[in-house]
Amino acid sequence: MNINKRKKVYEALKRHSFEITMDLEEQIRNSKLPMIKDTLHIIHESEIHYIIKYHFKMILVAFYFEKATFFLEYQLWLYRVYFFKEVNLDFFIFLNRLFEEVCKKYILKKDCLEIESLSNELENEHENLKKEASYKRYILEDTQAEDFAKNLIIGNNHYITDFFNKKVSNINEFLEIYNTTISNAMKYVGFKWEANEISVAKEHIATNTLEEVILSIIENLKESEDKDKHIFLTAAPHEYHGLAIKIAALVYRKLGYKVTSLGTSMPTKEIKKAIMEFKPDYIIFSATLKASLIDIALIIDEIKKDKKIFPQNLVIGIAGAAFENIINPSKLFKTDFYLNKLEEI
Ligand code: B12
């Protein structure tokens, strides 16, 4: 498929994103089809809005990066979530075909052909994805992480503090636990949510408990010599996943770096202003959701093309779960580096 054509489809979709999503949402809500009505009995009205929003975002991601696999990966996750909610997964094929129909009203016929071919790819994979979603349950073979996760979910600060006090006395020991127990435990929390076994509130309790304890544990570790380098950390603009950069900030300070964290929900304009003001040596963007990939690519492009804020040879890096399964993320995003682990800095 012609690359320029795909980028053109992205631009056309982006231009009409508002009309397309509104139209699609209305059609779903007013549909008389029994499959849709049944689905609307299970999925709350406000959830349909999010499903459509993310569906649209992931189609944009597929066209922007010219990778249908990004869309299919997302569909597998969606199928897993709604399999557990007992939704008829054929609903998503219908949604995709309806999306195609709606697009025909707003964008050129030849661009719609590309969208049709993406729908065909999903339809070809539909039965496989359904099967995979039905058996891919998360079994944690790490009992230590499972216990850790269960205590996080109930907000058992004593257990978590005790755990760290017994196992962590220096930064390397912390990193070891971080890459194994903590990482597995938080994945377990995510799968429990996915399987409809815990609420978003419990995800928050787990995050907050971990954050509270880790803050004081790292604070008490020995500091390395000053490295005279300033690191900026920021999450993707529309994401709430901020725990990883909070931990990264604490660890990098202990390793002797000066660290400024811009946290979550920072608009691109503000990030650029902050770079101009503080002139850091490094900026690292963290993204968890694949739906954030375009935001990250656009910010990086913008920073790179704006010479005014780029005089100090700012080194740009990326990190986070959104880049997992991407071959050579720093090449795709034109960054100086990609960090898989904290210690790779
Ligand atoms: C906690 C959590 C939340 C919290 C976030 C709170 C907070 N203050 O951060 C809340 C409840 C708000 C949340 C919201 C959502 N979440 Co959430 N969340 C999680 C969960 C359970 C843990 C994430 C976490 O903090 N992990 C611990 C940190 C330390 O690790 P990490 O972020 O994975 O980062 C690792 C690496 O990527 C890397 N890294 C990341 N950043 C950086 C930066 C640097 C500098 C370095 C060196 C490394 C690095 O280091 C870490 C260790 O390896 C994950 C499950 C999972 N598998 O991770 C789901 C998960 C990420 N969420 C998910 C989803 C879908 C959502 C929601 C859309 C729906 C929901 N659950 O409510 C919303 C998104 C809203 C939004 N716009 O962002 C999905 C993503 C699916 C996908 N493939 O896209 C997951 C995987 C859950 C699941 N299994 O379905 N979530």
Tab-separated table of N, CA and C in Angstrom, residues 207-328:
chain	number	residue	atom	x	y	z
A	207	THR	N	-2.113	1.947	43.247
A	207	THR	CA	-1.106	2.927	42.799
A	207	THR	C	-0.686	3.825	43.953
A	208	ASN	N	-1.684	4.346	44.678
A	208	ASN	CA	-1.370	5.296	45.744
A	208	ASN	C	-0.592	4.650	46.885
A	209	THR	N	-0.954	3.401	47.214
A	209	THR	CA	-0.243	2.704	48.287
A	209	THR	C	1.228	2.523	47.891
A	210	LEU	N	1.416	2.059	46.648
A	210	LEU	CA	2.785	1.834	46.164
A	210	LEU	C	3.571	3.146	46.185
A	211	GLU	N	2.934	4.180	45.672
A	211	GLU	CA	3.613	5.481	45.586
A	211	GLU	C	4.052	5.976	46.969
A	212	GLU	N	3.114	5.920	47.918
A	212	GLU	CA	3.395	6.407	49.278
A	212	GLU	C	4.596	5.700	49.893
A	213	VAL	N	4.595	4.363	49.781
A	213	VAL	CA	5.663	3.595	50.426
A	213	VAL	C	6.989	3.810	49.705
A	214	ILE	N	6.944	3.746	48.362
A	214	ILE	CA	8.188	3.873	47.585
A	214	ILE	C	8.879	5.207	47.844
A	215	LEU	N	8.075	6.242	47.965
A	215	LEU	CA	8.608	7.582	48.215
A	215	LEU	C	9.547	7.577	49.412
A	216	SER	N	9.082	6.995	50.528
A	216	SER	CA	9.940	7.036	51.716
A	216	SER	C	11.072	6.014	51.632
A	217	ILE	N	10.827	4.883	50.955
A	217	ILE	CA	11.902	3.884	50.836
A	217	ILE	C	13.077	4.475	50.051
A	218	ILE	N	12.786	5.068	48.879
A	218	ILE	CA	13.876	5.599	48.046
A	218	ILE	C	14.552	6.776	48.747
A	219	GLU	N	13.738	7.574	49.407
A	219	GLU	CA	14.268	8.750	50.123
A	219	GLU	C	15.388	8.343	51.078
A	220	ASN	N	15.262	7.171	51.686
A	220	ASN	CA	16.251	6.732	52.680
A	220	ASN	C	17.481	6.037	52.090
A	221	LEU	N	17.521	5.868	50.761
A	221	LEU	CA	18.690	5.190	50.168
A	221	LEU	C	19.846	6.185	49.973
A	222	LYS	N	21.050	5.626	49.887
A	222	LYS	CA	22.252	6.468	49.759
A	222	LYS	C	22.297	7.157	48.386
A	223	GLU	N	22.748	8.398	48.391
A	223	GLU	CA	22.802	9.164	47.145
A	223	GLU	C	24.147	9.009	46.433
A	224	SER	N	24.125	8.954	45.083
A	224	SER	CA	25.398	8.893	44.346
A	224	SER	C	25.941	10.304	44.163
A	225	GLU	N	27.164	10.380	43.632
A	225	GLU	CA	27.782	11.688	43.388
A	225	GLU	C	27.010	12.499	42.342
A	226	ASP	N	27.066	13.810	42.452
A	226	ASP	CA	26.361	14.692	41.531
A	226	ASP	C	26.879	14.503	40.091
A	227	LYS	N	25.925	14.350	39.125
A	227	LYS	CA	26.346	14.114	37.739
A	227	LYS	C	26.291	15.374	36.869
A	228	ASP	N	25.837	16.466	37.439
A	228	ASP	CA	25.766	17.739	36.730
A	228	ASP	C	24.997	17.634	35.391
A	229	LYS	N	23.956	16.845	35.389
A	229	LYS	CA	23.088	16.735	34.201
A	229	LYS	C	21.648	16.894	34.666
A	230	HIS	N	20.875	17.603	33.853
A	230	HIS	CA	19.490	17.880	34.221
A	230	HIS	C	18.531	17.075	33.325
A	231	ILE	N	17.664	16.271	33.960
A	231	ILE	CA	16.696	15.453	33.197
A	231	ILE	C	15.285	16.007	33.392
A	232	PHE	N	14.578	16.131	32.285
A	232	PHE	CA	13.152	16.482	32.314
A	232	PHE	C	12.358	15.206	32.065
A	233	LEU	N	11.314	14.979	32.868
A	233	LEU	CA	10.463	13.807	32.639
A	233	LEU	C	9.034	14.278	32.430
A	234	THR	N	8.364	13.695	31.454
A	234	THR	CA	6.953	14.042	31.282
A	234	THR	C	6.165	12.870	30.689
A	235	ALA	N	4.893	12.780	31.088
A	235	ALA	CA	4.041	11.717	30.527
A	235	ALA	C	3.381	12.245	29.250
A	236	ALA	N	2.838	11.323	28.448
A	236	ALA	CA	2.119	11.727	27.229
A	236	ALA	C	0.958	12.648	27.626
A	237	PRO	N	0.644	13.647	26.788
A	237	PRO	CA	-0.321	14.692	27.144
A	237	PRO	C	-1.673	14.248	27.717
A	238	HIS	N	-2.262	13.173	27.187
A	238	HIS	CA	-3.609	12.857	27.668
A	238	HIS	C	-3.650	11.650	28.585
A	239	GLU	N	-2.528	11.367	29.209
A	239	GLU	CA	-2.483	10.154	30.044
A	239	GLU	C	-2.461	10.412	31.533
A	240	TYR	N	-3.063	9.485	32.284
A	240	TYR	CA	-3.040	9.577	33.745
A	240	TYR	C	-1.932	8.699	34.331
A	241	HIS	N	-1.313	7.878	33.502
A	241	HIS	CA	-0.305	6.957	34.025
A	241	HIS	C	0.984	7.707	34.375
A	242	GLY	N	1.067	8.113	35.634
A	242	GLY	CA	2.190	8.958	36.046
A	242	GLY	C	3.107	8.308	37.063
A	243	LEU	N	2.751	7.100	37.526
A	243	LEU	CA	3.565	6.470	38.574
A	243	LEU	C	4.995	6.183	38.107
A	244	ALA	N	5.124	5.683	36.874
A	244	ALA	CA	6.466	5.319	36.384
A	244	ALA	C	7.400	6.534	36.372
A	245	ILE	N	6.897	7.720	35.969
A	245	ILE	CA	7.838	8.860	35.948
A	245	ILE	C	8.094	9.404	37.356
A	246	LYS	N	7.127	9.190	38.267
A	246	LYS	CA	7.379	9.613	39.657
A	246	LYS	C	8.534	8.788	40.228
A	247	ILE	N	8.482	7.471	39.968
A	247	ILE	CA	9.534	6.593	40.475
A	247	ILE	C	10.863	6.922	39.779
A	248	ALA	N	10.794	7.131	38.452
A	248	ALA	CA	12.022	7.457	37.702
A	248	ALA	C	12.663	8.727	38.268
A	249	ALA	N	11.853	9.719	38.608
A	249	ALA	CA	12.396	10.977	39.144
A	249	ALA	C	13.146	10.718	40.454
A	250	LEU	N	12.532	9.924	41.337
A	250	LEU	CA	13.175	9.635	42.628
A	250	LEU	C	14.491	8.881	42.433
A	251	VAL	N	14.449	7.863	41.548
A	251	VAL	CA	15.637	7.034	41.336
A	251	VAL	C	16.760	7.868	40.706
A	252	TYR	N	16.432	8.657	39.686
A	252	TYR	CA	17.483	9.417	39.006
A	252	TYR	C	18.104	10.479	39.916
A	253	ARG	N	17.303	11.013	40.833
A	253	ARG	CA	17.881	11.963	41.807
A	253	ARG	C	18.904	11.240	42.673
A	254	LYS	N	18.533	10.029	43.110
A	254	LYS	CA	19.457	9.245	43.940
A	254	LYS	C	20.724	8.901	43.169
A	255	LEU	N	20.578	8.768	41.831
A	255	LEU	CA	21.751	8.435	41.014
A	255	LEU	C	22.592	9.682	40.702
A	256	GLY	N	22.185	10.826	41.234
A	256	GLY	CA	23.000	12.027	41.114
A	256	GLY	C	22.569	13.023	40.045
A	257	TYR	N	21.456	12.751	39.372
A	257	TYR	CA	20.981	13.694	38.353
A	257	TYR	C	20.103	14.764	38.997
A	258	LYS	N	20.053	15.918	38.343
A	258	LYS	CA	19.045	16.894	38.726
A	258	LYS	C	17.807	16.506	37.908
A	259	VAL	N	16.651	16.376	38.551
A	259	VAL	CA	15.469	15.921	37.809
A	259	VAL	C	14.288	16.871	38.010
A	260	THR	N	13.652	17.218	36.913
A	260	THR	CA	12.413	17.987	36.996
A	260	THR	C	11.327	17.156	36.339
A	261	SER	N	10.272	16.874	37.107
A	261	SER	CA	9.176	16.108	36.513
A	261	SER	C	8.021	17.035	36.180
A	262	LEU	N	7.563	16.954	34.932
A	262	LEU	CA	6.421	17.787	34.535
A	262	LEU	C	5.112	17.028	34.764
A	263	GLY	N	5.205	15.793	35.205
A	263	GLY	CA	4.014	15.019	35.549
A	263	GLY	C	3.159	14.664	34.346
A	264	THR	N	1.844	14.551	34.600
A	264	THR	CA	0.924	14.136	33.529
A	264	THR	C	0.144	15.350	33.006
A	265	SER	N	-0.533	15.139	31.890
A	265	SER	CA	-1.449	16.140	31.301
A	265	SER	C	-0.812	17.488	30.973
A	266	MET	N	0.451	17.489	30.561
A	266	MET	CA	1.082	18.767	30.174
A	266	MET	C	0.861	19.024	28.690
A	267	PRO	N	0.282	20.184	28.330
A	267	PRO	CA	0.131	20.485	26.903
A	267	PRO	C	1.498	20.722	26.250
A	268	THR	N	1.586	20.409	24.951
A	268	THR	CA	2.846	20.556	24.211
A	268	THR	C	3.448	21.954	24.370
A	269	LYS	N	2.572	22.972	24.265
A	269	LYS	CA	3.046	24.363	24.346
A	269	LYS	C	3.776	24.613	25.671
A	270	GLU	N	3.222	24.063	26.749
A	270	GLU	CA	3.811	24.255	28.076
A	270	GLU	C	5.127	23.491	28.217
A	271	ILE	N	5.185	22.323	27.601
A	271	ILE	CA	6.439	21.547	27.662
A	271	ILE	C	7.546	22.353	26.974
A	272	LYS	N	7.200	22.932	25.808
A	272	LYS	CA	8.193	23.711	25.072
A	272	LYS	C	8.646	24.934	25.876
A	273	LYS	N	7.684	25.592	26.524
A	273	LYS	CA	8.031	26.773	27.333
A	273	LYS	C	8.981	26.383	28.460
A	274	ALA	N	8.668	25.236	29.096
A	274	ALA	CA	9.497	24.780	30.219
A	274	ALA	C	10.905	24.427	29.751
A	275	ILE	N	11.026	23.848	28.536
A	275	ILE	CA	12.366	23.507	28.015
A	275	ILE	C	13.181	24.795	27.810
A	276	MET	N	12.497	25.821	27.276
A	276	MET	CA	13.175	27.106	27.049
A	276	MET	C	13.655	27.701	28.363
A	277	GLU	N	12.793	27.588	29.385
A	277	GLU	CA	13.126	28.220	30.657
A	277	GLU	C	14.227	27.468	31.416
A	278	PHE	N	14.093	26.130	31.487
A	278	PHE	CA	15.021	25.378	32.347
A	278	PHE	C	16.232	24.785	31.613
A	279	LYS	N	16.152	24.761	30.296
A	279	LYS	CA	17.259	24.229	29.479
A	279	LYS	C	17.844	22.910	29.998
A	280	PRO	N	17.011	21.856	30.084
A	280	PRO	CA	17.534	20.576	30.565
A	280	PRO	C	18.475	19.931	29.529
A	281	ASP	N	19.267	18.943	29.982
A	281	ASP	CA	20.140	18.218	29.055
A	281	ASP	C	19.361	17.106	28.345
A	282	TYR	N	18.449	16.484	29.092
A	282	TYR	CA	17.646	15.385	28.532
A	282	TYR	C	16.155	15.666	28.741
A	283	ILE	N	15.348	15.201	27.782
A	283	ILE	CA	13.900	15.118	28.067
A	283	ILE	C	13.460	13.690	27.738
A	284	ILE	N	12.721	13.079	28.682
A	284	ILE	CA	12.230	11.712	28.438
A	284	ILE	C	10.708	11.717	28.488
A	285	PHE	N	10.108	11.240	27.397
A	285	PHE	CA	8.653	11.129	27.326
A	285	PHE	C	8.238	9.717	27.697
A	286	SER	N	7.291	9.615	28.630
A	286	SER	CA	6.802	8.292	29.016
A	286	SER	C	5.369	8.115	28.498
A	287	ALA	N	5.111	6.990	27.863
A	287	ALA	CA	3.742	6.715	27.381
A	287	ALA	C	3.378	5.276	27.702
A	288	THR	N	2.145	5.090	28.151
A	288	THR	CA	1.674	3.747	28.504
A	288	THR	C	0.685	3.219	27.472
A	289	LEU	N	-0.180	4.107	26.984
A	289	LEU	CA	-1.230	3.685	26.043
A	289	LEU	C	-0.756	3.846	24.597
A	290	LYS	N	-1.052	2.851	23.762
A	290	LYS	CA	-0.702	2.956	22.339
A	290	LYS	C	-1.424	4.154	21.709
A	291	ALA	N	-2.571	4.485	22.268
A	291	ALA	CA	-3.340	5.617	21.739
A	291	ALA	C	-2.573	6.940	21.893
A	292	SER	N	-1.510	6.956	22.715
A	292	SER	CA	-0.728	8.189	22.928
A	292	SER	C	0.401	8.352	21.920
A	293	LEU	N	0.617	7.337	21.091
A	293	LEU	CA	1.815	7.362	20.246
A	293	LEU	C	1.866	8.562	19.291
A	294	ILE	N	0.705	8.952	18.769
A	294	ILE	CA	0.729	10.102	17.834
A	294	ILE	C	1.115	11.373	18.593
A	295	ASP	N	0.528	11.541	19.790
A	295	ASP	CA	0.864	12.730	20.596
A	295	ASP	C	2.372	12.831	20.796
A	296	ILE	N	2.986	11.686	21.123
A	296	ILE	CA	4.433	11.675	21.379
A	296	ILE	C	5.200	12.031	20.099
A	297	ALA	N	4.807	11.408	18.983
A	297	ALA	CA	5.506	11.683	17.715
A	297	ALA	C	5.383	13.163	17.347
A	298	LEU	N	4.193	13.737	17.552
A	298	LEU	CA	3.988	15.141	17.176
A	298	LEU	C	4.804	16.085	18.069
A	299	ILE	N	4.850	15.812	19.370
A	299	ILE	CA	5.628	16.679	20.276
A	299	ILE	C	7.103	16.629	19.890
A	300	ILE	N	7.585	15.411	19.645
A	300	ILE	CA	9.011	15.285	19.302
A	300	ILE	C	9.315	16.058	18.017
A	301	ASP	N	8.446	15.901	17.014
A	301	ASP	CA	8.641	16.644	15.751
A	301	ASP	C	8.660	18.141	16.017
A	302	GLU	N	7.721	18.577	16.848
A	302	GLU	CA	7.610	20.015	17.102
A	302	GLU	C	8.839	20.563	17.817
A	303	ILE	N	9.309	19.809	18.820
A	303	ILE	CA	10.501	20.259	19.552
A	303	ILE	C	11.700	20.302	18.607
A	304	LYS	N	11.798	19.284	17.764
A	304	LYS	CA	12.964	19.203	16.873
A	304	LYS	C	12.975	20.312	15.827
A	305	LYS	N	11.778	20.658	15.337
A	305	LYS	CA	11.796	21.660	14.256
A	305	LYS	C	11.915	23.094	14.804
A	306	ASP	N	11.668	23.266	16.117
A	306	ASP	CA	11.740	24.600	16.682
A	306	ASP	C	13.143	24.869	17.218
A	307	LYS	N	13.988	25.407	16.389
A	307	LYS	CA	15.402	25.604	16.739
A	307	LYS	C	15.575	26.487	17.986
A	308	LYS	N	14.633	27.411	18.198
A	308	LYS	CA	14.748	28.338	19.326
A	308	LYS	C	14.861	27.609	20.666
A	309	ILE	N	14.132	26.484	20.766
A	309	ILE	CA	14.158	25.790	22.057
A	309	ILE	C	15.128	24.609	22.044
A	310	PHE	N	15.912	24.543	20.976
A	310	PHE	CA	16.763	23.374	20.814
A	310	PHE	C	18.249	23.733	20.769
A	311	PRO	N	18.636	24.869	21.394
A	311	PRO	CA	20.025	25.285	21.190
A	311	PRO	C	21.016	24.478	22.007
A	312	GLN	N	20.572	23.920	23.109
A	312	GLN	CA	21.539	23.263	24.010
A	312	GLN	C	21.718	21.790	23.665
A	313	ASN	N	21.382	21.413	22.406
A	313	ASN	CA	21.484	20.008	22.003
A	313	ASN	C	20.743	19.071	22.929
A	314	LEU	N	19.538	19.427	23.198
A	314	LEU	CA	18.686	18.615	24.059
A	314	LEU	C	18.645	17.173	23.550
A	315	VAL	N	18.867	16.226	24.455
A	315	VAL	CA	18.841	14.810	24.085
A	315	VAL	C	17.442	14.283	24.395
A	316	ILE	N	16.806	13.678	23.382
A	316	ILE	CA	15.410	13.262	23.558
A	316	ILE	C	15.294	11.746	23.687
A	317	GLY	N	14.549	11.311	24.714
A	317	GLY	CA	14.365	9.873	24.919
A	317	GLY	C	12.903	9.509	25.109
A	318	ILE	N	12.603	8.233	24.929
A	318	ILE	CA	11.244	7.732	25.150
A	318	ILE	C	11.283	6.471	26.019
A	319	ALA	N	10.194	6.239	26.743
A	319	ALA	CA	10.105	5.056	27.606
A	319	ALA	C	8.641	4.753	27.869
A	320	GLY	N	8.365	3.521	28.265
A	320	GLY	CA	6.995	3.189	28.657
A	320	GLY	C	6.402	2.033	27.879
A	321	ALA	N	5.333	1.493	28.443
A	321	ALA	CA	4.706	0.292	27.882
A	321	ALA	C	4.182	0.489	26.453
A	322	ALA	N	3.858	1.730	26.085
A	322	ALA	CA	3.321	1.981	24.736
A	322	ALA	C	4.314	1.579	23.645
A	323	PHE	N	5.615	1.565	23.975
A	323	PHE	CA	6.633	1.260	22.963
A	323	PHE	C	6.996	-0.218	22.911
A	324	GLU	N	6.415	-0.995	23.855
A	324	GLU	CA	6.692	-2.429	23.847
A	324	GLU	C	6.158	-3.024	22.539
A	325	ASN	N	6.808	-4.048	22.031
A	325	ASN	CA	6.470	-4.701	20.754
A	325	ASN	C	6.743	-3.840	19.524
A	326	ILE	N	7.406	-2.697	19.704
A	326	ILE	CA	7.794	-1.906	18.524
A	326	ILE	C	9.276	-2.182	18.276
A	327	ILE	N	9.597	-2.558	17.037
A	327	ILE	CA	11.012	-2.813	16.733
A	327	ILE	C	11.710	-1.462	16.580
A	328	ASN	N	12.752	-1.271	17.323
A	328	ASN	CA	13.543	-0.047	17.290
A	328	ASN	C	12.703	1.238	17.462
